[in-house]
Amino acid sequence: LDRTETAVNNLNPAFAKKFIIDYHFEEVQKLKFALFDQDKSSTQLYEHDFLGEFSCTLGTIVSSKKITRTLLLGNGKPAGKGMITIAAQELSDNRVITLSMAGRKLDKKDLFGKSDPFLEFHKPGDDGKWMLVHRTEVIKYTLDPVWKPFTVPLVSLCDGDMEKLIKVVCYDYDSDGGHDFIGEFQTSVARLCEAQDASPLELECINPKKQKKKKNYKNSGIIIVKSCKVSIDFSFLDYILGGCQLMFTVGIDFTASNGNPQEPSSLHYINPLGTNEYLSAIWAVGQIIQDYDSDKMFPALGFGAQLPPDWKVSHEFAINFNPRNPFCSGVEGIVQAYSACLPHIRFYGPTNFSPIINHVARFAAQATQQETASQYFILLIITDGVISDMDETRHAVVQASKLPMSIIIVGVGNADFAAMEFLDGDSRVLHSYTGEEAVRDIVQFVPFRNFRNVPKETLAKAVLAELPQQVVQYFKHQNLPP
Protein backbone atom coordinates (compact mmCIF):
# COMPACT_ATOMS: atom_id res chain seq x y z
CA LEU A 1 0.00 0.00 0.00
CA ASP A 2 2.49 2.56 1.17
CA ARG A 3 5.58 3.18 3.26
CA THR A 4 6.43 5.60 6.07
CA GLU A 5 9.39 7.93 6.20
CA THR A 6 12.57 6.63 7.85
CA ALA A 7 13.10 7.63 11.48
CA VAL A 8 16.87 7.98 11.77
CA ASN A 9 18.75 6.35 14.65
CA ASN A 10 15.64 5.81 16.78
CA LEU A 11 14.30 2.79 18.67
CA ASN A 12 11.03 4.52 19.63
CA PRO A 13 9.94 6.17 16.39
CA ALA A 14 6.62 7.97 15.91
CA PHE A 15 5.88 8.00 12.19
CA ALA A 16 4.29 11.14 10.77
CA LYS A 17 3.13 9.46 7.55
CA LYS A 18 -0.57 8.57 7.53
CA PHE A 19 -2.11 5.80 5.45
CA ILE A 20 -5.48 6.50 3.88
CA ILE A 21 -7.60 3.37 3.42
CA ASP A 22 -11.18 2.95 2.22
CA TYR A 23 -13.17 1.22 4.95
CA HIS A 24 -15.89 -1.34 4.21
CA PHE A 25 -17.66 -2.75 7.26
CA GLU A 26 -19.09 -5.76 5.41
CA GLU A 27 -15.69 -7.01 4.23
CA VAL A 28 -12.72 -8.56 6.04
CA GLN A 29 -9.88 -6.18 5.19
CA LYS A 30 -6.57 -7.80 6.15
CA LEU A 31 -3.55 -5.58 6.75
CA LYS A 32 0.10 -6.32 7.48
CA PHE A 33 2.53 -3.82 9.01
CA ALA A 34 6.20 -4.71 8.58
CA LEU A 35 9.12 -2.81 10.11
CA PHE A 36 12.59 -2.56 8.63
CA ASP A 37 15.89 -0.99 9.62
CA GLN A 38 17.08 1.08 6.65
CA ASP A 39 20.66 0.18 5.78
CA LYS A 40 21.12 1.42 2.23
CA SER A 41 19.34 3.93 0.11
CA SER A 42 17.82 1.07 -1.92
CA THR A 43 14.05 0.89 -2.38
CA GLN A 44 14.20 -2.94 -2.44
CA LEU A 45 13.01 -4.32 0.90
CA TYR A 46 15.36 -7.33 0.94
CA GLU A 47 18.31 -4.90 1.14
CA HIS A 48 17.16 -3.80 4.63
CA ASP A 49 17.02 -5.63 7.97
CA PHE A 50 13.59 -7.01 8.91
CA LEU A 51 12.58 -5.97 12.46
CA GLY A 52 9.21 -7.72 12.79
CA GLU A 53 5.64 -7.50 11.56
CA PHE A 54 2.05 -7.51 12.73
CA SER A 55 -1.12 -8.56 10.87
CA CYS A 56 -4.74 -7.83 11.71
CA THR A 57 -7.98 -6.66 10.11
CA LEU A 58 -8.94 -3.04 9.63
CA GLY A 59 -12.07 -3.86 11.68
CA THR A 60 -9.90 -4.74 14.68
CA ILE A 61 -8.08 -1.40 14.55
CA VAL A 62 -11.27 0.59 14.03
CA SER A 63 -13.18 -1.14 16.84
CA SER A 64 -10.36 -0.39 19.31
CA LYS A 65 -9.52 3.04 17.85
CA LYS A 66 -5.94 2.38 18.95
CA ILE A 67 -4.11 -0.93 19.39
CA THR A 68 -0.67 -1.87 20.68
CA ARG A 69 0.65 -5.32 19.78
CA THR A 70 3.88 -7.35 19.82
CA LEU A 71 5.92 -7.43 16.61
CA LEU A 72 6.37 -10.97 15.33
CA LEU A 73 8.95 -12.78 13.23
CA GLY A 74 7.94 -14.78 10.17
CA ASN A 75 7.58 -17.92 12.35
CA GLY A 76 5.03 -16.22 14.62
CA LYS A 77 7.42 -15.77 17.56
CA PRO A 78 7.99 -12.31 19.14
CA ALA A 79 10.68 -10.20 17.46
CA GLY A 80 12.55 -9.19 20.61
CA LYS A 81 10.70 -6.65 22.73
CA GLY A 82 9.41 -4.62 19.78
CA MET A 83 5.83 -3.30 19.93
CA ILE A 84 3.73 -1.48 17.36
CA THR A 85 0.92 1.01 18.03
CA ILE A 86 -1.66 1.78 15.35
CA ALA A 87 -4.41 4.41 15.68
CA ALA A 88 -7.31 5.14 13.34
CA GLN A 89 -9.52 8.13 12.69
CA GLU A 90 -12.25 8.75 10.14
CA LEU A 91 -11.41 11.40 7.57
CA SER A 92 -14.67 12.17 5.85
CA ASP A 93 -16.07 15.62 6.63
CA ASN A 94 -19.44 14.70 8.12
CA ARG A 95 -20.53 18.20 9.13
CA VAL A 96 -23.93 19.44 7.99
CA ILE A 97 -25.34 22.96 7.99
CA THR A 98 -28.94 23.73 8.89
CA LEU A 99 -30.28 27.11 7.76
CA SER A 100 -33.55 28.82 8.54
CA MET A 101 -34.20 31.75 6.15
CA ALA A 102 -36.83 34.45 5.66
CA GLY A 103 -37.31 37.62 3.56
CA ARG A 104 -38.70 41.10 4.16
CA LYS A 105 -40.06 43.74 1.75
CA LEU A 106 -38.83 41.98 -1.37
CA ASP A 107 -39.45 43.71 -4.73
CA LYS A 108 -42.87 43.14 -6.26
CA LYS A 109 -42.49 41.37 -9.61
CA ASP A 110 -46.05 40.41 -10.57
CA LEU A 111 -48.24 43.22 -11.91
CA PHE A 112 -51.39 42.29 -10.06
CA GLY A 113 -50.21 40.41 -7.02
CA LYS A 114 -47.11 40.03 -4.98
CA SER A 115 -44.07 37.88 -5.73
CA ASP A 116 -43.61 34.10 -5.33
CA PRO A 117 -40.05 34.10 -3.97
CA PHE A 118 -37.49 31.28 -3.68
CA LEU A 119 -33.73 31.25 -2.94
CA GLU A 120 -30.83 29.57 -4.70
CA PHE A 121 -27.43 28.89 -3.08
CA HIS A 122 -24.33 28.72 -5.30
CA LYS A 123 -20.64 28.00 -4.67
CA PRO A 124 -17.69 28.68 -7.02
CA GLY A 125 -16.91 25.62 -9.17
CA ASP A 126 -13.42 24.55 -10.30
CA ASP A 127 -13.99 26.40 -13.59
CA GLY A 128 -14.69 29.67 -11.75
CA LYS A 129 -18.40 29.57 -12.64
CA TRP A 130 -21.07 29.53 -9.94
CA MET A 131 -22.50 26.07 -9.24
CA LEU A 132 -26.02 25.55 -7.86
CA VAL A 133 -26.00 23.73 -4.51
CA HIS A 134 -29.49 24.14 -3.07
CA ARG A 135 -32.86 25.63 -3.99
CA THR A 136 -35.55 26.38 -1.41
CA GLU A 137 -39.26 25.82 -1.96
CA VAL A 138 -41.38 28.60 -3.47
CA ILE A 139 -43.53 30.71 -1.10
CA LYS A 140 -46.60 32.01 -2.95
CA TYR A 141 -48.01 35.56 -2.96
CA THR A 142 -45.78 37.30 -0.43
CA LEU A 143 -43.03 39.87 -0.13
CA ASP A 144 -42.21 38.60 3.38
CA PRO A 145 -41.54 34.87 2.86
CA VAL A 146 -40.50 32.40 5.56
CA TRP A 147 -38.83 29.32 4.10
CA LYS A 148 -38.69 25.91 5.76
CA PRO A 149 -35.37 25.16 7.48
CA PHE A 150 -33.12 22.90 5.37
CA THR A 151 -29.98 20.85 5.98
CA VAL A 152 -27.16 20.26 3.47
CA PRO A 153 -23.70 18.73 3.86
CA LEU A 154 -21.09 21.41 4.51
CA VAL A 155 -18.93 19.85 1.77
CA SER A 156 -21.74 20.49 -0.74
CA LEU A 157 -22.34 24.09 0.29
CA CYS A 158 -18.75 25.39 0.54
CA ASP A 159 -16.39 22.40 0.07
CA GLY A 160 -16.08 22.33 3.87
CA ASP A 161 -14.37 25.77 3.83
CA MET A 162 -16.36 28.10 6.09
CA GLU A 163 -14.56 31.21 4.74
CA LYS A 164 -15.31 30.45 1.06
CA LEU A 165 -17.63 32.96 -0.65
CA ILE A 166 -21.06 31.62 -1.54
CA LYS A 167 -23.74 33.42 -3.52
CA VAL A 168 -27.41 33.57 -2.56
CA VAL A 169 -29.88 34.60 -5.28
CA CYS A 170 -33.56 35.43 -4.83
CA TYR A 171 -36.06 34.87 -7.68
CA ASP A 172 -39.77 35.31 -8.24
CA TYR A 173 -41.18 31.99 -9.48
CA ASP A 174 -42.98 31.85 -12.84
CA SER A 175 -44.68 28.64 -13.95
CA ASP A 176 -43.29 29.10 -17.49
CA GLY A 177 -39.77 28.73 -16.09
CA GLY A 178 -38.75 32.37 -16.80
CA HIS A 179 -38.20 33.22 -13.16
CA ASP A 180 -37.69 36.95 -12.47
CA PHE A 181 -34.48 37.99 -10.74
CA ILE A 182 -35.14 39.91 -7.50
CA GLY A 183 -31.64 40.31 -6.10
CA GLU A 184 -28.54 38.60 -4.73
CA PHE A 185 -25.66 38.88 -2.26
CA GLN A 186 -22.42 37.08 -1.46
CA THR A 187 -21.49 35.80 1.98
CA SER A 188 -19.69 32.90 3.70
CA VAL A 189 -20.77 30.15 6.07
CA ALA A 190 -18.65 31.76 8.79
CA ARG A 191 -20.71 34.95 8.35
CA LEU A 192 -24.05 33.06 8.25
CA CYS A 193 -23.10 31.39 11.53
CA GLU A 194 -23.23 34.77 13.26
CA ALA A 195 -27.02 34.42 13.17
CA GLN A 196 -28.50 33.42 16.54
CA ASP A 197 -32.10 32.64 17.44
CA ALA A 198 -32.28 35.86 19.45
CA SER A 199 -30.41 38.07 16.95
CA PRO A 200 -31.01 37.07 13.31
CA LEU A 201 -28.58 38.18 10.60
CA GLU A 202 -29.98 40.59 7.97
CA LEU A 203 -28.43 40.79 4.50
CA GLU A 204 -29.41 43.21 1.74
CA CYS A 205 -30.68 41.67 -1.47
CA ILE A 206 -29.19 43.74 -4.33
CA ASN A 207 -30.23 43.98 -8.01
CA PRO A 208 -27.08 45.38 -9.70
CA LYS A 209 -29.04 46.74 -12.72
CA LYS A 210 -31.41 48.75 -10.51
CA GLN A 211 -28.47 49.85 -8.39
CA LYS A 212 -26.82 51.37 -11.49
CA LYS A 213 -29.99 53.08 -12.76
CA LYS A 214 -31.50 54.56 -9.61
CA LYS A 215 -29.67 57.13 -7.53
CA ASN A 216 -31.61 56.51 -4.34
CA TYR A 217 -31.75 52.68 -4.70
CA LYS A 218 -31.26 50.99 -1.35
CA ASN A 219 -32.00 47.32 -1.96
CA SER A 220 -34.59 44.91 -3.36
CA GLY A 221 -35.49 43.66 0.10
CA ILE A 222 -33.78 42.01 3.05
CA ILE A 223 -32.92 38.32 3.41
CA ILE A 224 -32.97 37.23 7.05
CA VAL A 225 -30.90 34.33 8.38
CA LYS A 226 -33.04 33.33 11.37
CA SER A 227 -30.64 30.62 12.49
CA CYS A 228 -27.61 28.77 11.19
CA LYS A 229 -26.13 25.70 12.85
CA VAL A 230 -23.18 23.56 11.79
CA SER A 231 -23.39 20.11 13.36
CA ILE A 232 -21.90 16.66 12.87
CA ASP A 233 -23.89 14.00 11.06
CA PHE A 234 -22.43 10.97 12.83
CA SER A 235 -21.46 7.93 10.78
CA PHE A 236 -21.34 4.24 11.69
CA LEU A 237 -17.57 4.58 12.09
CA ASP A 238 -18.01 7.44 14.57
CA TYR A 239 -20.10 5.13 16.77
CA ILE A 240 -17.61 2.26 16.50
CA LEU A 241 -14.63 4.57 17.16
CA GLY A 242 -16.64 5.92 20.09
CA GLY A 243 -16.58 2.45 21.65
CA CYS A 244 -19.93 0.99 20.58
CA GLN A 245 -19.80 -2.82 20.78
CA LEU A 246 -21.73 -5.07 18.40
CA MET A 247 -23.26 -7.89 20.46
CA PHE A 248 -23.68 -10.96 18.27
CA THR A 249 -26.12 -13.84 18.94
CA VAL A 250 -26.84 -16.84 16.72
CA GLY A 251 -30.19 -18.65 16.57
CA ILE A 252 -30.18 -22.07 14.84
CA ASP A 253 -33.19 -23.94 13.49
CA PHE A 254 -33.26 -27.62 14.63
CA THR A 255 -36.74 -28.50 13.32
CA ALA A 256 -37.49 -31.89 11.76
CA SER A 257 -37.89 -30.43 8.25
CA ASN A 258 -34.08 -30.08 8.15
CA GLY A 259 -33.75 -33.88 7.87
CA ASN A 260 -31.76 -36.33 9.99
CA PRO A 261 -28.23 -34.88 10.46
CA GLN A 262 -26.71 -38.35 9.95
CA GLU A 263 -27.95 -38.43 6.34
CA PRO A 264 -26.27 -36.52 3.51
CA SER A 265 -29.64 -35.13 2.37
CA SER A 266 -30.01 -33.21 5.66
CA LEU A 267 -29.24 -29.49 5.84
CA HIS A 268 -27.47 -30.21 9.16
CA TYR A 269 -25.32 -32.98 7.65
CA ILE A 270 -21.66 -32.00 8.03
CA ASN A 271 -19.92 -32.96 4.79
CA PRO A 272 -16.37 -34.41 4.56
CA LEU A 273 -15.03 -30.85 4.24
CA GLY A 274 -16.53 -30.16 7.68
CA THR A 275 -19.17 -27.69 6.49
CA ASN A 276 -22.84 -27.27 5.65
CA GLU A 277 -25.01 -24.23 4.87
CA TYR A 278 -25.60 -23.50 8.57
CA LEU A 279 -21.86 -23.43 9.26
CA SER A 280 -21.14 -21.38 6.14
CA ALA A 281 -23.64 -18.72 7.25
CA ILE A 282 -22.22 -18.63 10.81
CA TRP A 283 -18.65 -18.21 9.48
CA ALA A 284 -19.52 -15.60 6.85
CA VAL A 285 -21.36 -13.27 9.23
CA GLY A 286 -19.48 -14.10 12.44
CA GLN A 287 -15.94 -13.52 11.22
CA ILE A 288 -16.81 -9.93 10.34
CA ILE A 289 -18.83 -9.07 13.43
CA GLN A 290 -16.34 -10.62 15.87
CA ASP A 291 -13.89 -7.78 15.21
CA TYR A 292 -16.39 -5.36 16.79
CA ASP A 293 -16.92 -7.18 20.10
CA SER A 294 -14.11 -6.87 22.62
CA ASP A 295 -14.64 -10.10 24.59
CA LYS A 296 -15.69 -12.18 21.54
CA MET A 297 -18.13 -14.20 23.68
CA PHE A 298 -21.27 -14.96 21.69
CA PRO A 299 -24.49 -16.62 22.88
CA ALA A 300 -25.58 -19.41 20.51
CA LEU A 301 -29.19 -20.61 20.83
CA GLY A 302 -31.18 -23.36 19.18
CA PHE A 303 -34.92 -23.76 18.59
CA GLY A 304 -37.40 -26.43 17.49
CA ALA A 305 -35.73 -29.45 19.13
CA GLN A 306 -36.44 -31.90 21.96
CA LEU A 307 -33.73 -31.85 24.62
CA PRO A 308 -32.44 -34.52 26.97
CA PRO A 309 -33.09 -35.79 29.56
CA ASP A 310 -36.90 -35.29 29.50
CA TRP A 311 -37.22 -34.58 25.72
CA LYS A 312 -39.27 -31.42 26.13
CA VAL A 313 -39.45 -29.14 23.07
CA SER A 314 -37.49 -25.91 23.43
CA HIS A 315 -37.50 -22.79 21.29
CA GLU A 316 -34.58 -21.07 23.01
CA PHE A 317 -31.92 -23.40 24.36
CA ALA A 318 -28.17 -22.90 24.72
CA ILE A 319 -26.48 -25.18 22.17
CA ASN A 320 -23.64 -25.72 24.68
CA PHE A 321 -26.37 -27.04 27.08
CA ASN A 322 -25.37 -24.48 29.70
CA PRO A 323 -28.46 -22.26 30.11
CA ARG A 324 -26.72 -20.02 32.66
CA ASN A 325 -23.82 -19.37 30.32
CA PRO A 326 -24.82 -19.86 26.65
CA PHE A 327 -21.68 -18.00 25.49
CA CYS A 328 -19.24 -19.50 23.00
CA SER A 329 -15.73 -18.17 22.54
CA GLY A 330 -15.40 -16.60 19.09
CA VAL A 331 -16.91 -17.97 15.90
CA GLU A 332 -14.83 -21.15 16.38
CA GLY A 333 -16.60 -21.70 19.71
CA ILE A 334 -20.04 -21.44 18.06
CA VAL A 335 -18.99 -23.93 15.36
CA GLN A 336 -17.66 -26.40 17.97
CA ALA A 337 -20.77 -26.15 20.17
CA TYR A 338 -23.01 -26.61 17.12
CA SER A 339 -21.19 -29.76 15.94
CA ALA A 340 -21.12 -31.18 19.47
CA CYS A 341 -24.84 -30.71 20.16
CA LEU A 342 -26.18 -32.33 16.96
CA PRO A 343 -25.99 -35.99 18.18
CA HIS A 344 -27.66 -35.16 21.52
CA ILE A 345 -30.93 -33.52 20.44
CA ARG A 346 -34.02 -34.68 18.55
CA PHE A 347 -35.17 -32.49 15.69
CA TYR A 348 -38.81 -31.58 16.19
CA GLY A 349 -40.96 -28.47 15.65
CA PRO A 350 -42.75 -26.12 15.13
CA THR A 351 -40.55 -23.32 13.72
CA ASN A 352 -41.06 -20.56 16.30
CA PHE A 353 -38.96 -17.40 15.91
CA SER A 354 -40.48 -15.15 18.57
CA PRO A 355 -38.86 -16.76 21.68
CA ILE A 356 -35.32 -16.13 20.36
CA ILE A 357 -36.14 -12.62 19.12
CA ASN A 358 -37.64 -11.76 22.53
CA HIS A 359 -34.63 -13.35 24.28
CA VAL A 360 -32.17 -10.95 22.56
CA ALA A 361 -34.64 -8.05 22.87
CA ARG A 362 -34.55 -8.41 26.66
CA PHE A 363 -30.79 -7.76 26.63
CA ALA A 364 -31.15 -4.93 24.11
CA ALA A 365 -33.80 -3.35 26.38
CA GLN A 366 -31.38 -3.49 29.35
CA ALA A 367 -28.74 -1.74 27.24
CA THR A 368 -31.09 1.22 26.69
CA GLN A 369 -30.87 2.10 30.41
CA GLN A 370 -27.25 3.20 29.94
CA GLU A 371 -28.29 6.17 27.76
CA THR A 372 -25.05 5.97 25.78
CA ALA A 373 -24.33 4.50 22.35
CA SER A 374 -22.40 1.60 23.86
CA GLN A 375 -24.09 -1.60 22.67
CA TYR A 376 -25.99 -2.76 19.60
CA PHE A 377 -27.37 -6.30 19.29
CA ILE A 378 -27.33 -8.43 16.14
CA LEU A 379 -29.34 -11.64 16.01
CA LEU A 380 -28.47 -14.04 13.18
CA ILE A 381 -31.25 -16.59 12.67
CA ILE A 382 -30.47 -19.46 10.31
CA THR A 383 -33.55 -21.42 9.27
CA ASP A 384 -34.77 -23.86 6.65
CA GLY A 385 -38.37 -22.93 6.34
CA VAL A 386 -41.73 -21.54 7.06
CA ILE A 387 -42.31 -19.66 10.33
CA SER A 388 -45.07 -21.25 12.46
CA ASP A 389 -45.64 -18.31 14.85
CA MET A 390 -45.88 -15.55 12.25
CA ASP A 391 -48.19 -13.28 14.31
CA GLU A 392 -45.98 -13.49 17.41
CA THR A 393 -42.84 -13.02 15.28
CA ARG A 394 -44.26 -9.92 13.59
CA HIS A 395 -45.17 -8.54 17.00
CA ALA A 396 -41.68 -9.34 18.36
CA VAL A 397 -39.98 -7.62 15.39
CA VAL A 398 -42.15 -4.49 15.75
CA GLN A 399 -41.27 -4.27 19.47
CA ALA A 400 -37.57 -4.92 18.75
CA SER A 401 -37.52 -2.11 16.17
CA LYS A 402 -37.57 0.34 19.12
CA LEU A 403 -34.39 -1.22 20.55
CA PRO A 404 -30.67 -1.18 19.61
CA MET A 405 -31.04 -4.39 17.64
CA SER A 406 -31.08 -5.83 14.11
CA ILE A 407 -32.16 -9.26 12.91
CA ILE A 408 -30.48 -11.09 10.05
CA ILE A 409 -32.29 -14.14 8.69
CA VAL A 410 -30.42 -16.54 6.41
CA GLY A 411 -32.71 -19.07 4.72
CA VAL A 412 -30.98 -22.39 3.96
CA GLY A 413 -32.31 -25.16 1.73
CA ASN A 414 -34.91 -24.78 -1.00
CA ALA A 415 -38.10 -23.99 0.90
CA ASP A 416 -40.58 -21.22 0.08
CA PHE A 417 -39.28 -18.12 1.87
CA ALA A 418 -42.20 -15.78 1.10
CA ALA A 419 -42.85 -15.16 4.82
CA MET A 420 -39.22 -14.12 5.40
CA GLU A 421 -39.36 -11.64 2.53
CA PHE A 422 -42.45 -10.24 4.26
CA LEU A 423 -40.54 -9.63 7.52
CA ASP A 424 -37.74 -7.83 5.63
CA GLY A 425 -39.38 -4.41 5.49
CA ASP A 426 -37.59 -3.20 2.35
CA SER A 427 -40.76 -2.94 0.28
CA ARG A 428 -43.33 -1.96 2.92
CA VAL A 429 -43.53 -1.16 6.63
CA LEU A 430 -44.07 -4.20 8.85
CA HIS A 431 -47.15 -4.18 11.10
CA SER A 432 -47.83 -6.17 14.27
CA TYR A 433 -51.12 -8.09 14.61
CA THR A 434 -52.26 -5.22 16.86
CA GLY A 435 -51.76 -2.85 13.91
CA GLU A 436 -48.67 -1.19 15.39
CA GLU A 437 -46.03 -0.16 12.85
CA ALA A 438 -42.30 -0.96 13.06
CA VAL A 439 -40.36 2.20 13.96
CA ARG A 440 -37.63 1.20 11.48
CA ASP A 441 -36.68 -1.71 9.26
CA ILE A 442 -34.44 -4.04 11.29
CA VAL A 443 -34.76 -7.33 9.39
CA GLN A 444 -32.48 -8.35 6.54
CA PHE A 445 -33.41 -11.63 4.85
CA VAL A 446 -31.03 -13.47 2.50
CA PRO A 447 -31.68 -16.87 0.85
CA PHE A 448 -28.44 -18.88 1.01
CA ARG A 449 -29.21 -20.61 -2.30
CA ASN A 450 -28.44 -17.37 -4.17
CA PHE A 451 -24.88 -17.63 -2.83
CA ARG A 452 -24.05 -21.32 -3.16
CA ASN A 453 -21.55 -20.99 -5.98
CA VAL A 454 -19.92 -17.68 -5.12
CA PRO A 455 -17.07 -16.79 -2.72
CA LYS A 456 -18.26 -16.72 0.90
CA GLU A 457 -17.32 -13.01 1.13
CA THR A 458 -20.25 -12.26 -1.20
CA LEU A 459 -22.74 -13.69 1.32
CA ALA A 460 -21.28 -11.55 4.14
CA LYS A 461 -21.59 -8.43 1.97
CA ALA A 462 -25.24 -9.09 1.13
CA VAL A 463 -26.13 -9.95 4.71
CA LEU A 464 -24.35 -7.03 6.39
CA ALA A 465 -24.84 -4.28 3.81
CA GLU A 466 -27.73 -2.60 5.66
CA LEU A 467 -26.34 -2.97 9.16
CA PRO A 468 -24.23 0.22 9.46
CA GLN A 469 -27.17 2.45 8.52
CA GLN A 470 -29.48 0.55 10.91
CA VAL A 471 -27.04 1.24 13.77
CA VAL A 472 -26.75 4.96 12.90
CA GLN A 473 -30.50 5.30 12.39
CA TYR A 474 -31.24 3.85 15.84
CA PHE A 475 -28.81 6.06 17.78
CA LYS A 476 -29.87 9.17 15.84
CA HIS A 477 -33.49 8.41 16.55
CA GLN A 478 -32.56 8.30 20.26
CA ASN A 479 -30.48 11.50 19.97
CA LEU A 480 -27.43 9.63 21.21
CA PRO A 481 -24.03 10.87 19.98
CA PRO A 482 -21.08 8.45 19.86
C-alpha angles and dihedrals in degrees: 000000000000146000134234126233117269116262104214121228095343133132094186103045124174107202117218095197114102125205117219113209131175108239123217115181095198094057133070103238109193119202133185124199115197125185125209136182107231110231105161134020089253120126091212110103096214089065090066132068115261111230101182141287143229130206129196141134125275086238090062093053093044095048091052095037087211130028134185117198141167117265112239136207121233090269092057095254121126115274098228114287095320118140131185127209121200125185129187135203132175114247105193114110101239098175118128129194123219116198130188111195138183138171136221131202095349117182116276109242104170116077097222105025139021128280129283098220131196133167132230124200119208134182128195111267125215089265092057092251121121114260123207112240106166140003123198124219119271118259110208128227102355142109090197104056126178112201125205114260112259136194126214132170111266089229089060096048101045108353087260091295108124092193095053115114115249126186125226117197127190121208137179108234119238120186090223089064095247094118114190117237112237102174147296145214138190124233141144134244089247088058094044089053090065087077113103129184090250097042113033120200116245121205126184116241107220130198103200093202093055090043090058095045103043122061096201096040111141105171144307092251138301127280111210123207100206094182139348124191130178111202139163120260098210119224131209088259091055089058093046092046086048089062103263110159123213108222109208125202128175124210116194127198112229098172122142093250087075090071130234108314090221091065123077091229091064121100087223093052108119107221125218089269088061096247144101133171092276092054093044091054093047091050096044096052099029099053090059098043095045090071089065099053116075100206095036091214110143128186112229117197134184132205139191098036138112112239132210140278098028097017095230116163114251130192097188115032130148107250089215086058091236105117092181092054112024091165122127123197109247126320089299089060092053091049092049094047090048094052092045096051098050097083093047103056135064116230109234136141177123107236102240117174102173098076093058094042090051090046092059091038090061090060092043089052090053089052090058090067090070092067091211131101092251107123137031122180126220120191116195111197116189113194142162102212162340119001112239098195098048096151093050091044092052089049091048092050092049090051092045091052087074091057135073091266143109130193123215117192119194113191113209126192126022104292126133106273098186092122092054091051086053092056091050097084096206094116102033140002114272117238129201119230086258088060094251115145126230110253090220140353108270102159124090115184122194126176108221092213090073088063104041097109101035132083111282090241088070091061092051091051094051093045098046101034095101097040101088093054091046090055093048092044092054097049092043090051087054092045090238117151119205 
